[in-house]
Amino acid sequence: MTWFKVDDGFWSHPKTAMLSDAAVAMWVRAGSYSCQHLTDGFISPPMLRMLGPREAVDELVEAGLWNTAPGGWQFHDWDEYQETSETVKRRREQARDRQRRARAAREKKRATPRDDSSSVTGDVTRDNTREFSTPDPTRPDLVGTDVPTNPPTPQQDSDGGGTLVPLRRPKGGREVAERLNATAHSAEAHMIARQYVEHAGSAVPGKVLGDIARSVDECLASGVGPEQIARGLVAWHESPITATSQIPSFVHKAAAKQAQRGRSKPTDRALSAMEMAETLIAQGVTRE
């Protein structure tokens, strides 16, 4: 089974906030279809009958989530964010090889003569250790991450009749203060984030704005200038990535791309991105 990965910030990203429900549904259905049939993000016209209306295709192309391709449409940067068909086939072949080796090992064990003294326990053990298949999970990352920092310490009951586990202490002022500190960001970072949102032309929830500002603060703390941050925000806006935690990565990549500016004629989309960055910088995104 393959998984079509959807970023947890997809629902509120400026590039998707203005999409119709039909366009969002088509993007998800098409991604699931491509993963199942290993098309590497390519969608052919006959599939639209099951995926959605043609108007939704135009929305996805305009938003930069799909690109037009010979004979159909292609997910933007599919191989950067999803498994390729080659990777999936290799993984499946490795799984089949493991199963073959496991079956061979079991057959070899059955064919090996056993000592009569261990016949009873051997039969019981073998019958009760057979592998059970488990249903497919609803998501691939099943490992829990919500682990308390200080788990309760078991204590032996005084009468020896069991183990006592203390109840978790209710959250008090310290926990609340730590949570508030974790969501704080500087006024300068807030200003840069607000400038970005205004020029992005989309409504952005307050939580997302705060996440953007905190990522900007991270860049400022590492010594990155506002001009470079502005260009990085534009690069993030132009990409299909919706996670605000990736903004610092785009900021550093934007610096490298800026060094190559002028070597080739930029496309209209690249010009639009650079103009947006220049506008952000010109309207006061500078450090005092």
PDB file of C-alpha atoms in Angstrom:
ATOM      1  CA  MET A   1       0.000   0.000   0.000  1.00  0.00           C
ATOM      2  CA  THR A   2       1.221   3.481  -0.827  1.00  0.00           C
ATOM      3  CA  TRP A   3       0.253   6.721   0.911  1.00  0.00           C
ATOM      4  CA  PHE A   4      -0.654  10.060  -0.660  1.00  0.00           C
ATOM      5  CA  LYS A   5       0.862  12.560   1.764  1.00  0.00           C
ATOM      6  CA  VAL A   6      -1.108  15.738   2.537  1.00  0.00           C
ATOM      7  CA  ASP A   7       0.597  18.419   4.613  1.00  0.00           C
ATOM      8  CA  ASP A   8      -1.249  19.363   7.806  1.00  0.00           C
ATOM      9  CA  GLY A   9      -1.157  23.018   6.756  1.00  0.00           C
ATOM     10  CA  PHE A  10      -2.751  22.387   3.341  1.00  0.00           C
ATOM     11  CA  TRP A  11      -6.194  23.530   4.495  1.00  0.00           C
ATOM     12  CA  SER A  12      -5.084  27.091   5.310  1.00  0.00           C
ATOM     13  CA  HIS A  13      -2.159  27.755   2.970  1.00  0.00           C
ATOM     14  CA  PRO A  14      -2.538  30.969   0.909  1.00  0.00           C
ATOM     15  CA  LYS A  15      -2.244  28.941  -2.301  1.00  0.00           C
ATOM     16  CA  THR A  16      -5.171  26.683  -1.378  1.00  0.00           C
ATOM     17  CA  ALA A  17      -7.366  28.955   0.750  1.00  0.00           C
ATOM     18  CA  MET A  18      -9.138  30.325  -2.340  1.00  0.00           C
ATOM     19  CA  LEU A  19      -9.678  26.947  -4.058  1.00  0.00           C
ATOM     20  CA  SER A  20     -13.221  25.643  -4.433  1.00  0.00           C
ATOM     21  CA  ASP A  21     -14.283  22.462  -2.672  1.00  0.00           C
ATOM     22  CA  ALA A  22     -14.368  20.735  -6.054  1.00  0.00           C
ATOM     23  CA  ALA A  23     -10.722  21.644  -6.738  1.00  0.00           C
ATOM     24  CA  VAL A  24      -9.566  20.470  -3.305  1.00  0.00           C
ATOM     25  CA  ALA A  25     -11.493  17.204  -3.679  1.00  0.00           C
ATOM     26  CA  MET A  26     -10.013  16.648  -7.145  1.00  0.00           C
ATOM     27  CA  TRP A  27      -6.462  17.244  -5.869  1.00  0.00           C
ATOM     28  CA  VAL A  28      -6.885  14.662  -3.081  1.00  0.00           C
ATOM     29  CA  ARG A  29      -8.662  12.086  -5.263  1.00  0.00           C
ATOM     30  CA  ALA A  30      -6.112  12.464  -8.046  1.00  0.00           C
ATOM     31  CA  GLY A  31      -3.241  12.066  -5.595  1.00  0.00           C
ATOM     32  CA  SER A  32      -4.761   8.883  -4.173  1.00  0.00           C
ATOM     33  CA  TYR A  33      -5.365   7.541  -7.687  1.00  0.00           C
ATOM     34  CA  SER A  34      -1.789   8.283  -8.752  1.00  0.00           C
ATOM     35  CA  CYS A  35      -0.350   6.540  -5.680  1.00  0.00           C
ATOM     36  CA  GLN A  36      -2.476   3.445  -6.221  1.00  0.00           C
ATOM     37  CA  HIS A  37      -1.718   3.136  -9.945  1.00  0.00           C
ATOM     38  CA  LEU A  38       1.887   4.435  -9.746  1.00  0.00           C
ATOM     39  CA  THR A  39       1.486   7.160 -12.371  1.00  0.00           C
ATOM     40  CA  ASP A  40       4.044   9.438 -10.665  1.00  0.00           C
ATOM     41  CA  GLY A  41       1.550  12.296 -10.439  1.00  0.00           C
ATOM     42  CA  PHE A  42       0.359  12.197 -14.063  1.00  0.00           C
ATOM     43  CA  ILE A  43      -3.394  12.555 -14.650  1.00  0.00           C
ATOM     44  CA  SER A  44      -4.935  11.777 -18.044  1.00  0.00           C
ATOM     45  CA  PRO A  45      -8.150  13.450 -19.344  1.00  0.00           C
ATOM     46  CA  PRO A  46     -10.289  10.257 -19.205  1.00  0.00           C
ATOM     47  CA  MET A  47      -9.798  10.159 -15.418  1.00  0.00           C
ATOM     48  CA  LEU A  48     -11.642  13.474 -14.964  1.00  0.00           C
ATOM     49  CA  ARG A  49     -14.918  11.559 -15.192  1.00  0.00           C
ATOM     50  CA  MET A  50     -14.140  10.065 -11.774  1.00  0.00           C
ATOM     51  CA  LEU A  51     -12.072  12.885 -10.278  1.00  0.00           C
ATOM     52  CA  GLY A  52     -14.088  16.058 -10.885  1.00  0.00           C
ATOM     53  CA  PRO A  53     -15.044  18.846 -13.314  1.00  0.00           C
ATOM     54  CA  ARG A  54     -12.711  20.486 -15.811  1.00  0.00           C
ATOM     55  CA  GLU A  55     -13.151  23.840 -14.050  1.00  0.00           C
ATOM     56  CA  ALA A  56     -11.403  22.346 -11.013  1.00  0.00           C
ATOM     57  CA  VAL A  57      -8.426  21.440 -13.216  1.00  0.00           C
ATOM     58  CA  ASP A  58      -8.092  25.075 -14.285  1.00  0.00           C
ATOM     59  CA  GLU A  59      -8.077  26.152 -10.618  1.00  0.00           C
ATOM     60  CA  LEU A  60      -5.317  23.683  -9.739  1.00  0.00           C
ATOM     61  CA  VAL A  61      -3.186  24.782 -12.692  1.00  0.00           C
ATOM     62  CA  GLU A  62      -3.680  28.458 -11.835  1.00  0.00           C
ATOM     63  CA  ALA A  63      -2.737  27.795  -8.186  1.00  0.00           C
ATOM     64  CA  GLY A  64       0.458  26.031  -9.276  1.00  0.00           C
ATOM     65  CA  LEU A  65      -0.513  22.667  -7.784  1.00  0.00           C
ATOM     66  CA  TRP A  66      -0.742  21.065 -11.239  1.00  0.00           C
ATOM     67  CA  ASN A  67       1.220  21.674 -14.431  1.00  0.00           C
ATOM     68  CA  THR A  68      -0.033  21.060 -17.946  1.00  0.00           C
ATOM     69  CA  ALA A  69       1.772  18.161 -19.606  1.00  0.00           C
ATOM     70  CA  PRO A  70       1.593  16.353 -22.962  1.00  0.00           C
ATOM     71  CA  GLY A  71      -1.587  14.275 -22.885  1.00  0.00           C
ATOM     72  CA  GLY A  72      -2.827  15.495 -19.501  1.00  0.00           C
ATOM     73  CA  TRP A  73      -1.662  17.156 -16.291  1.00  0.00           C
ATOM     74  CA  GLN A  74       1.172  16.589 -13.818  1.00  0.00           C
ATOM     75  CA  PHE A  75       1.327  17.196 -10.051  1.00  0.00           C
ATOM     76  CA  HIS A  76       3.876  19.918  -9.324  1.00  0.00           C
ATOM     77  CA  ASP A  77       7.158  18.423  -7.982  1.00  0.00           C
ATOM     78  CA  TRP A  78       5.563  15.023  -7.342  1.00  0.00           C
ATOM     79  CA  ASP A  79       8.849  13.169  -6.832  1.00  0.00           C
ATOM     80  CA  GLU A  80       9.969  15.713  -4.230  1.00  0.00           C
ATOM     81  CA  TYR A  81       7.030  15.155  -1.881  1.00  0.00           C
ATOM     82  CA  GLN A  82       5.672  11.688  -2.792  1.00  0.00           C
ATOM     83  CA  GLU A  83       7.139   8.242  -3.397  1.00  0.00           C
ATOM     84  CA  THR A  84       8.011   7.541  -7.035  1.00  0.00           C
ATOM     85  CA  SER A  85       6.793   4.385  -8.759  1.00  0.00           C
ATOM     86  CA  GLU A  86      10.377   3.122  -8.865  1.00  0.00           C
ATOM     87  CA  THR A  87      10.727   3.504  -5.092  1.00  0.00           C
ATOM     88  CA  VAL A  88       7.408   1.757  -4.437  1.00  0.00           C
ATOM     89  CA  LYS A  89       8.255  -1.167  -6.734  1.00  0.00           C
ATOM     90  CA  ARG A  90      11.656  -1.583  -5.095  1.00  0.00           C
ATOM     91  CA  ARG A  91      10.101  -1.515  -1.620  1.00  0.00           C
ATOM     92  CA  ARG A  92       7.496  -4.104  -2.619  1.00  0.00           C
ATOM     93  CA  GLU A  93      10.138  -6.394  -4.103  1.00  0.00           C
ATOM     94  CA  GLN A  94      12.150  -6.154  -0.883  1.00  0.00           C
ATOM     95  CA  ALA A  95       9.038  -7.077   1.112  1.00  0.00           C
ATOM     96  CA  ARG A  96       8.388 -10.090  -1.129  1.00  0.00           C
ATOM     97  CA  ASP A  97      11.999 -11.182  -0.695  1.00  0.00           C
ATOM     98  CA  ARG A  98      11.681 -10.976   3.102  1.00  0.00           C
ATOM     99  CA  GLN A  99       8.507 -13.056   2.963  1.00  0.00           C
ATOM    100  CA  ARG A 100      10.195 -15.701   0.790  1.00  0.00           C
ATOM    101  CA  ARG A 101      13.112 -15.962   3.205  1.00  0.00           C
ATOM    102  CA  ALA A 102      10.756 -16.156   6.199  1.00  0.00           C
ATOM    103  CA  ARG A 103       8.745 -18.965   4.573  1.00  0.00           C
ATOM    104  CA  ALA A 104      11.941 -20.853   3.729  1.00  0.00           C
ATOM    105  CA  ALA A 105      13.124 -20.536   7.332  1.00  0.00           C
ATOM    106  CA  ARG A 106       9.797 -21.885   8.640  1.00  0.00           C
ATOM    107  CA  GLU A 107       9.866 -24.816   6.223  1.00  0.00           C
ATOM    108  CA  LYS A 108      13.426 -25.632   7.250  1.00  0.00           C
ATOM    109  CA  LYS A 109      12.437 -25.550  10.909  1.00  0.00           C
ATOM    110  CA  ARG A 110       9.509 -27.913  10.300  1.00  0.00           C
ATOM    111  CA  ALA A 111      11.768 -30.361   8.454  1.00  0.00           C
ATOM    112  CA  THR A 112      14.328 -30.463  11.285  1.00  0.00           C
ATOM    113  CA  PRO A 113      13.868 -33.527  13.596  1.00  0.00           C
ATOM    114  CA  ARG A 114      12.843 -32.543  17.112  1.00  0.00           C
ATOM    115  CA  ASP A 115      13.704 -34.164  20.436  1.00  0.00           C
ATOM    116  CA  ASP A 116      10.705 -36.081  21.887  1.00  0.00           C
ATOM    117  CA  SER A 117      11.213 -34.423  25.263  1.00  0.00           C
ATOM    118  CA  SER A 118      10.352 -31.064  23.765  1.00  0.00           C
ATOM    119  CA  SER A 119       7.517 -32.242  21.527  1.00  0.00           C
ATOM    120  CA  VAL A 120       4.703 -31.032  23.771  1.00  0.00           C
ATOM    121  CA  THR A 121       6.110 -27.616  24.566  1.00  0.00           C
ATOM    122  CA  GLY A 122       7.284 -27.192  20.984  1.00  0.00           C
ATOM    123  CA  ASP A 123       3.806 -27.821  19.592  1.00  0.00           C
ATOM    124  CA  VAL A 124       2.202 -25.457  22.076  1.00  0.00           C
ATOM    125  CA  THR A 125       4.749 -22.737  21.390  1.00  0.00           C
ATOM    126  CA  ARG A 126       4.447 -23.091  17.643  1.00  0.00           C
ATOM    127  CA  ASP A 127       0.650 -23.006  17.695  1.00  0.00           C
ATOM    128  CA  ASN A 128       0.547 -19.896  19.861  1.00  0.00           C
ATOM    129  CA  THR A 129       3.214 -17.835  18.134  1.00  0.00           C
ATOM    130  CA  ARG A 130       1.826 -17.864  14.619  1.00  0.00           C
ATOM    131  CA  GLU A 131       1.709 -14.497  12.904  1.00  0.00           C
ATOM    132  CA  PHE A 132      -1.587 -12.651  12.791  1.00  0.00           C
ATOM    133  CA  SER A 133      -2.280 -10.134  10.063  1.00  0.00           C
ATOM    134  CA  THR A 134      -3.270  -6.682  11.255  1.00  0.00           C
ATOM    135  CA  PRO A 135      -5.636  -4.304   9.456  1.00  0.00           C
ATOM    136  CA  ASP A 136      -4.132  -1.415   7.562  1.00  0.00           C
ATOM    137  CA  PRO A 137      -3.868   1.754   9.669  1.00  0.00           C
ATOM    138  CA  THR A 138      -5.620   4.934   8.640  1.00  0.00           C
ATOM    139  CA  ARG A 139      -2.295   6.754   8.484  1.00  0.00           C
ATOM    140  CA  PRO A 140       1.315   5.593   8.086  1.00  0.00           C
ATOM    141  CA  ASP A 141       2.833   7.307  11.120  1.00  0.00           C
ATOM    142  CA  LEU A 142       1.365   5.252  13.949  1.00  0.00           C
ATOM    143  CA  VAL A 143       4.057   5.897  16.525  1.00  0.00           C
ATOM    144  CA  GLY A 144       2.633   8.167  19.226  1.00  0.00           C
ATOM    145  CA  THR A 145       4.503  11.351  20.002  1.00  0.00           C
ATOM    146  CA  ASP A 146       2.455  12.708  22.916  1.00  0.00           C
ATOM    147  CA  VAL A 147       4.668  11.339  25.693  1.00  0.00           C
ATOM    148  CA  PRO A 148       4.691  13.175  29.052  1.00  0.00           C
ATOM    149  CA  THR A 149       8.023  14.700  30.007  1.00  0.00           C
ATOM    150  CA  ASN A 150       7.822  13.255  33.532  1.00  0.00           C
ATOM    151  CA  PRO A 151       5.793  10.011  33.375  1.00  0.00           C
ATOM    152  CA  PRO A 152       4.203   8.759  36.595  1.00  0.00           C
ATOM    153  CA  THR A 153       6.539   6.602  38.682  1.00  0.00           C
ATOM    154  CA  PRO A 154       4.935   3.303  39.761  1.00  0.00           C
ATOM    155  CA  GLN A 155       5.001   2.725  43.524  1.00  0.00           C
ATOM    156  CA  GLN A 156       4.572  -0.584  45.324  1.00  0.00           C
ATOM    157  CA  ASP A 157       1.475  -0.769  47.501  1.00  0.00           C
ATOM    158  CA  SER A 158       2.238  -1.159  51.202  1.00  0.00           C
ATOM    159  CA  ASP A 159       0.294  -4.412  51.478  1.00  0.00           C
ATOM    160  CA  GLY A 160       2.073  -5.906  48.455  1.00  0.00           C
ATOM    161  CA  GLY A 161      -1.193  -6.394  46.615  1.00  0.00           C
ATOM    162  CA  GLY A 162      -0.402  -4.325  43.535  1.00  0.00           C
ATOM    163  CA  THR A 163       1.279  -1.307  42.014  1.00  0.00           C
ATOM    164  CA  LEU A 164       0.035   2.225  42.561  1.00  0.00           C
ATOM    165  CA  VAL A 165       0.404   4.819  39.820  1.00  0.00           C
ATOM    166  CA  PRO A 166      -0.050   8.436  40.969  1.00  0.00           C
ATOM    167  CA  LEU A 167      -2.499  10.594  39.052  1.00  0.00           C
ATOM    168  CA  ARG A 168      -1.031  13.232  36.753  1.00  0.00           C
ATOM    169  CA  ARG A 169      -0.809  16.616  38.425  1.00  0.00           C
ATOM    170  CA  PRO A 170      -3.237  19.142  36.893  1.00  0.00           C
ATOM    171  CA  LYS A 171      -1.667  21.760  34.691  1.00  0.00           C
ATOM    172  CA  GLY A 172      -1.038  24.951  36.587  1.00  0.00           C
ATOM    173  CA  GLY A 173       0.484  28.366  36.084  1.00  0.00           C
ATOM    174  CA  ARG A 174       3.901  27.063  35.067  1.00  0.00           C
ATOM    175  CA  GLU A 175       2.547  24.930  32.225  1.00  0.00           C
ATOM    176  CA  VAL A 176       0.374  27.806  30.987  1.00  0.00           C
ATOM    177  CA  ALA A 177       3.328  30.201  31.055  1.00  0.00           C
ATOM    178  CA  GLU A 178       5.501  27.766  29.102  1.00  0.00           C
ATOM    179  CA  ARG A 179       2.798  27.375  26.480  1.00  0.00           C
ATOM    180  CA  LEU A 180       2.431  31.139  26.118  1.00  0.00           C
ATOM    181  CA  ASN A 181       6.198  31.596  25.807  1.00  0.00           C
ATOM    182  CA  ALA A 182       6.297  28.959  23.064  1.00  0.00           C
ATOM    183  CA  THR A 183       3.796  30.936  20.988  1.00  0.00           C
ATOM    184  CA  ALA A 184       5.453  34.330  21.414  1.00  0.00           C
ATOM    185  CA  HIS A 185       7.251  36.163  18.625  1.00  0.00           C
ATOM    186  CA  SER A 186       8.877  39.549  18.168  1.00  0.00           C
ATOM    187  CA  ALA A 187       7.178  42.655  16.809  1.00  0.00           C
ATOM    188  CA  GLU A 188       9.599  42.730  13.874  1.00  0.00           C
ATOM    189  CA  ALA A 189       8.746  39.152  12.915  1.00  0.00           C
ATOM    190  CA  HIS A 190       5.038  39.962  13.209  1.00  0.00           C
ATOM    191  CA  MET A 191       5.460  42.952  10.879  1.00  0.00           C
ATOM    192  CA  ILE A 192       7.256  40.863   8.244  1.00  0.00           C
ATOM    193  CA  ALA A 193       4.595  38.149   8.462  1.00  0.00           C
ATOM    194  CA  ARG A 194       1.808  40.728   8.132  1.00  0.00           C
ATOM    195  CA  GLN A 195       3.477  42.270   5.073  1.00  0.00           C
ATOM    196  CA  TYR A 196       3.687  38.815   3.481  1.00  0.00           C
ATOM    197  CA  VAL A 197       0.008  38.042   4.168  1.00  0.00           C
ATOM    198  CA  GLU A 198      -1.138  41.386   2.727  1.00  0.00           C
ATOM    199  CA  HIS A 199       0.765  40.844  -0.517  1.00  0.00           C
ATOM    200  CA  ALA A 200      -0.231  37.171  -0.766  1.00  0.00           C
ATOM    201  CA  GLY A 201      -3.810  38.333  -1.282  1.00  0.00           C
ATOM    202  CA  SER A 202      -5.432  35.543   0.773  1.00  0.00           C
ATOM    203  CA  ALA A 203      -7.120  35.369   4.145  1.00  0.00           C
ATOM    204  CA  VAL A 204      -4.800  33.658   6.631  1.00  0.00           C
ATOM    205  CA  PRO A 205      -5.994  32.413  10.061  1.00  0.00           C
ATOM    206  CA  GLY A 206      -4.374  33.975  13.102  1.00  0.00           C
ATOM    207  CA  LYS A 207      -2.696  30.722  14.114  1.00  0.00           C
ATOM    208  CA  VAL A 208      -1.018  30.397  10.710  1.00  0.00           C
ATOM    209  CA  LEU A 209       0.096  34.040  10.893  1.00  0.00           C
ATOM    210  CA  GLY A 210       1.665  33.308  14.282  1.00  0.00           C
ATOM    211  CA  ASP A 211       3.413  30.223  12.895  1.00  0.00           C
ATOM    212  CA  ILE A 212       4.841  32.285  10.025  1.00  0.00           C
ATOM    213  CA  ALA A 213       6.051  34.944  12.464  1.00  0.00           C
ATOM    214  CA  ARG A 214       7.768  32.357  14.662  1.00  0.00           C
ATOM    215  CA  SER A 215       9.603  30.926  11.645  1.00  0.00           C
ATOM    216  CA  VAL A 216      10.646  34.468  10.708  1.00  0.00           C
ATOM    217  CA  ASP A 217      11.884  34.989  14.282  1.00  0.00           C
ATOM    218  CA  GLU A 218      14.007  31.860  13.936  1.00  0.00           C
ATOM    219  CA  CYS A 219      15.637  33.329  10.828  1.00  0.00           C
ATOM    220  CA  LEU A 220      16.187  36.710  12.496  1.00  0.00           C
ATOM    221  CA  ALA A 221      17.784  35.024  15.510  1.00  0.00           C
ATOM    222  CA  SER A 222      20.260  33.228  13.241  1.00  0.00           C
ATOM    223  CA  GLY A 223      21.401  36.541  11.753  1.00  0.00           C
ATOM    224  CA  VAL A 224      19.446  36.470   8.487  1.00  0.00           C
ATOM    225  CA  GLY A 225      18.423  39.886   7.173  1.00  0.00           C
ATOM    226  CA  PRO A 226      14.803  40.875   6.411  1.00  0.00           C
ATOM    227  CA  GLU A 227      15.547  41.197   2.674  1.00  0.00           C
ATOM    228  CA  GLN A 228      16.595  37.573   2.443  1.00  0.00           C
ATOM    229  CA  ILE A 229      13.637  36.528   4.621  1.00  0.00           C
ATOM    230  CA  ALA A 230      11.249  38.331   2.252  1.00  0.00           C
ATOM    231  CA  ARG A 231      12.634  36.445  -0.737  1.00  0.00           C
ATOM    232  CA  GLY A 232      12.405  33.171   1.175  1.00  0.00           C
ATOM    233  CA  LEU A 233       8.746  33.831   2.018  1.00  0.00           C
ATOM    234  CA  VAL A 234       8.040  34.412  -1.665  1.00  0.00           C
ATOM    235  CA  ALA A 235       9.769  31.137  -2.591  1.00  0.00           C
ATOM    236  CA  TRP A 236       7.704  29.310   0.047  1.00  0.00           C
ATOM    237  CA  HIS A 237       4.525  30.944  -1.269  1.00  0.00           C
ATOM    238  CA  GLU A 238       5.341  29.793  -4.816  1.00  0.00           C
ATOM    239  CA  SER A 239       5.911  26.166  -3.718  1.00  0.00           C
ATOM    240  CA  PRO A 240       3.319  23.466  -2.916  1.00  0.00           C
ATOM    241  CA  ILE A 241       4.773  23.155   0.602  1.00  0.00           C
ATOM    242  CA  THR A 242       2.321  24.418   3.248  1.00  0.00           C
ATOM    243  CA  ALA A 243       4.211  23.704   6.484  1.00  0.00           C
ATOM    244  CA  THR A 244       5.412  26.956   8.050  1.00  0.00           C
ATOM    245  CA  SER A 245       8.264  25.044   9.704  1.00  0.00           C
ATOM    246  CA  GLN A 246       9.883  24.824   6.245  1.00  0.00           C
ATOM    247  CA  ILE A 247      10.145  28.615   5.846  1.00  0.00           C
ATOM    248  CA  PRO A 248      13.761  28.816   7.202  1.00  0.00           C
ATOM    249  CA  SER A 249      14.814  26.253   4.595  1.00  0.00           C
ATOM    250  CA  PHE A 250      13.282  28.352   1.804  1.00  0.00           C
ATOM    251  CA  VAL A 251      14.979  31.461   3.177  1.00  0.00           C
ATOM    252  CA  HIS A 252      18.427  29.876   2.898  1.00  0.00           C
ATOM    253  CA  LYS A 253      17.671  28.446  -0.546  1.00  0.00           C
ATOM    254  CA  ALA A 254      16.516  31.866  -1.726  1.00  0.00           C
ATOM    255  CA  ALA A 255      19.939  33.311  -0.898  1.00  0.00           C
ATOM    256  CA  ALA A 256      21.623  30.843  -3.234  1.00  0.00           C
ATOM    257  CA  LYS A 257      19.130  31.533  -6.013  1.00  0.00           C
ATOM    258  CA  GLN A 258      19.596  35.286  -5.590  1.00  0.00           C
ATOM    259  CA  ALA A 259      23.297  34.871  -6.352  1.00  0.00           C
ATOM    260  CA  GLN A 260      22.383  33.389  -9.737  1.00  0.00           C
ATOM    261  CA  ARG A 261      19.868  36.094 -10.601  1.00  0.00           C
ATOM    262  CA  GLY A 262      20.498  37.614 -13.991  1.00  0.00           C
ATOM    263  CA  ARG A 263      22.246  34.606 -15.543  1.00  0.00           C
ATOM    264  CA  SER A 264      19.127  33.582 -17.448  1.00  0.00           C
ATOM    265  CA  LYS A 265      15.898  35.259 -18.440  1.00  0.00           C
ATOM    266  CA  PRO A 266      13.333  34.638 -15.658  1.00  0.00           C
ATOM    267  CA  THR A 267       9.844  33.398 -16.470  1.00  0.00           C
ATOM    268  CA  ASP A 268       6.781  35.547 -15.843  1.00  0.00           C
ATOM    269  CA  ARG A 269       6.130  33.619 -12.652  1.00  0.00           C
ATOM    270  CA  ALA A 270       9.663  34.178 -11.413  1.00  0.00           C
ATOM    271  CA  LEU A 271       9.355  37.884 -12.225  1.00  0.00           C
ATOM    272  CA  SER A 272       6.147  38.029 -10.205  1.00  0.00           C
ATOM    273  CA  ALA A 273       7.891  36.394  -7.267  1.00  0.00           C
ATOM    274  CA  MET A 274      10.851  38.797  -7.408  1.00  0.00           C
ATOM    275  CA  GLU A 275       8.535  41.799  -7.713  1.00  0.00           C
ATOM    276  CA  MET A 276       6.643  40.636  -4.629  1.00  0.00           C
ATOM    277  CA  ALA A 277       9.905  40.321  -2.718  1.00  0.00           C
ATOM    278  CA  GLU A 278      11.050  43.772  -3.837  1.00  0.00           C
ATOM    279  CA  THR A 279       7.691  45.222  -2.760  1.00  0.00           C
ATOM    280  CA  LEU A 280       7.960  43.621   0.670  1.00  0.00           C
ATOM    281  CA  ILE A 281      11.438  45.035   1.105  1.00  0.00           C
ATOM    282  CA  ALA A 282      10.494  48.498  -0.190  1.00  0.00           C
ATOM    283  CA  GLN A 283       7.548  48.825   2.206  1.00  0.00           C
ATOM    284  CA  GLY A 284       9.650  48.724   5.313  1.00  0.00           C
ATOM    285  CA  VAL A 285      10.699  45.128   5.888  1.00  0.00           C
ATOM    286  CA  THR A 286      14.066  46.315   7.188  1.00  0.00           C
ATOM    287  CA  ARG A 287      15.741  46.074  10.524  1.00  0.00           C
ATOM    288  CA  GLU A 288      16.190  49.157  12.642  1.00  0.00           C
TER     289      GLU A 288
END
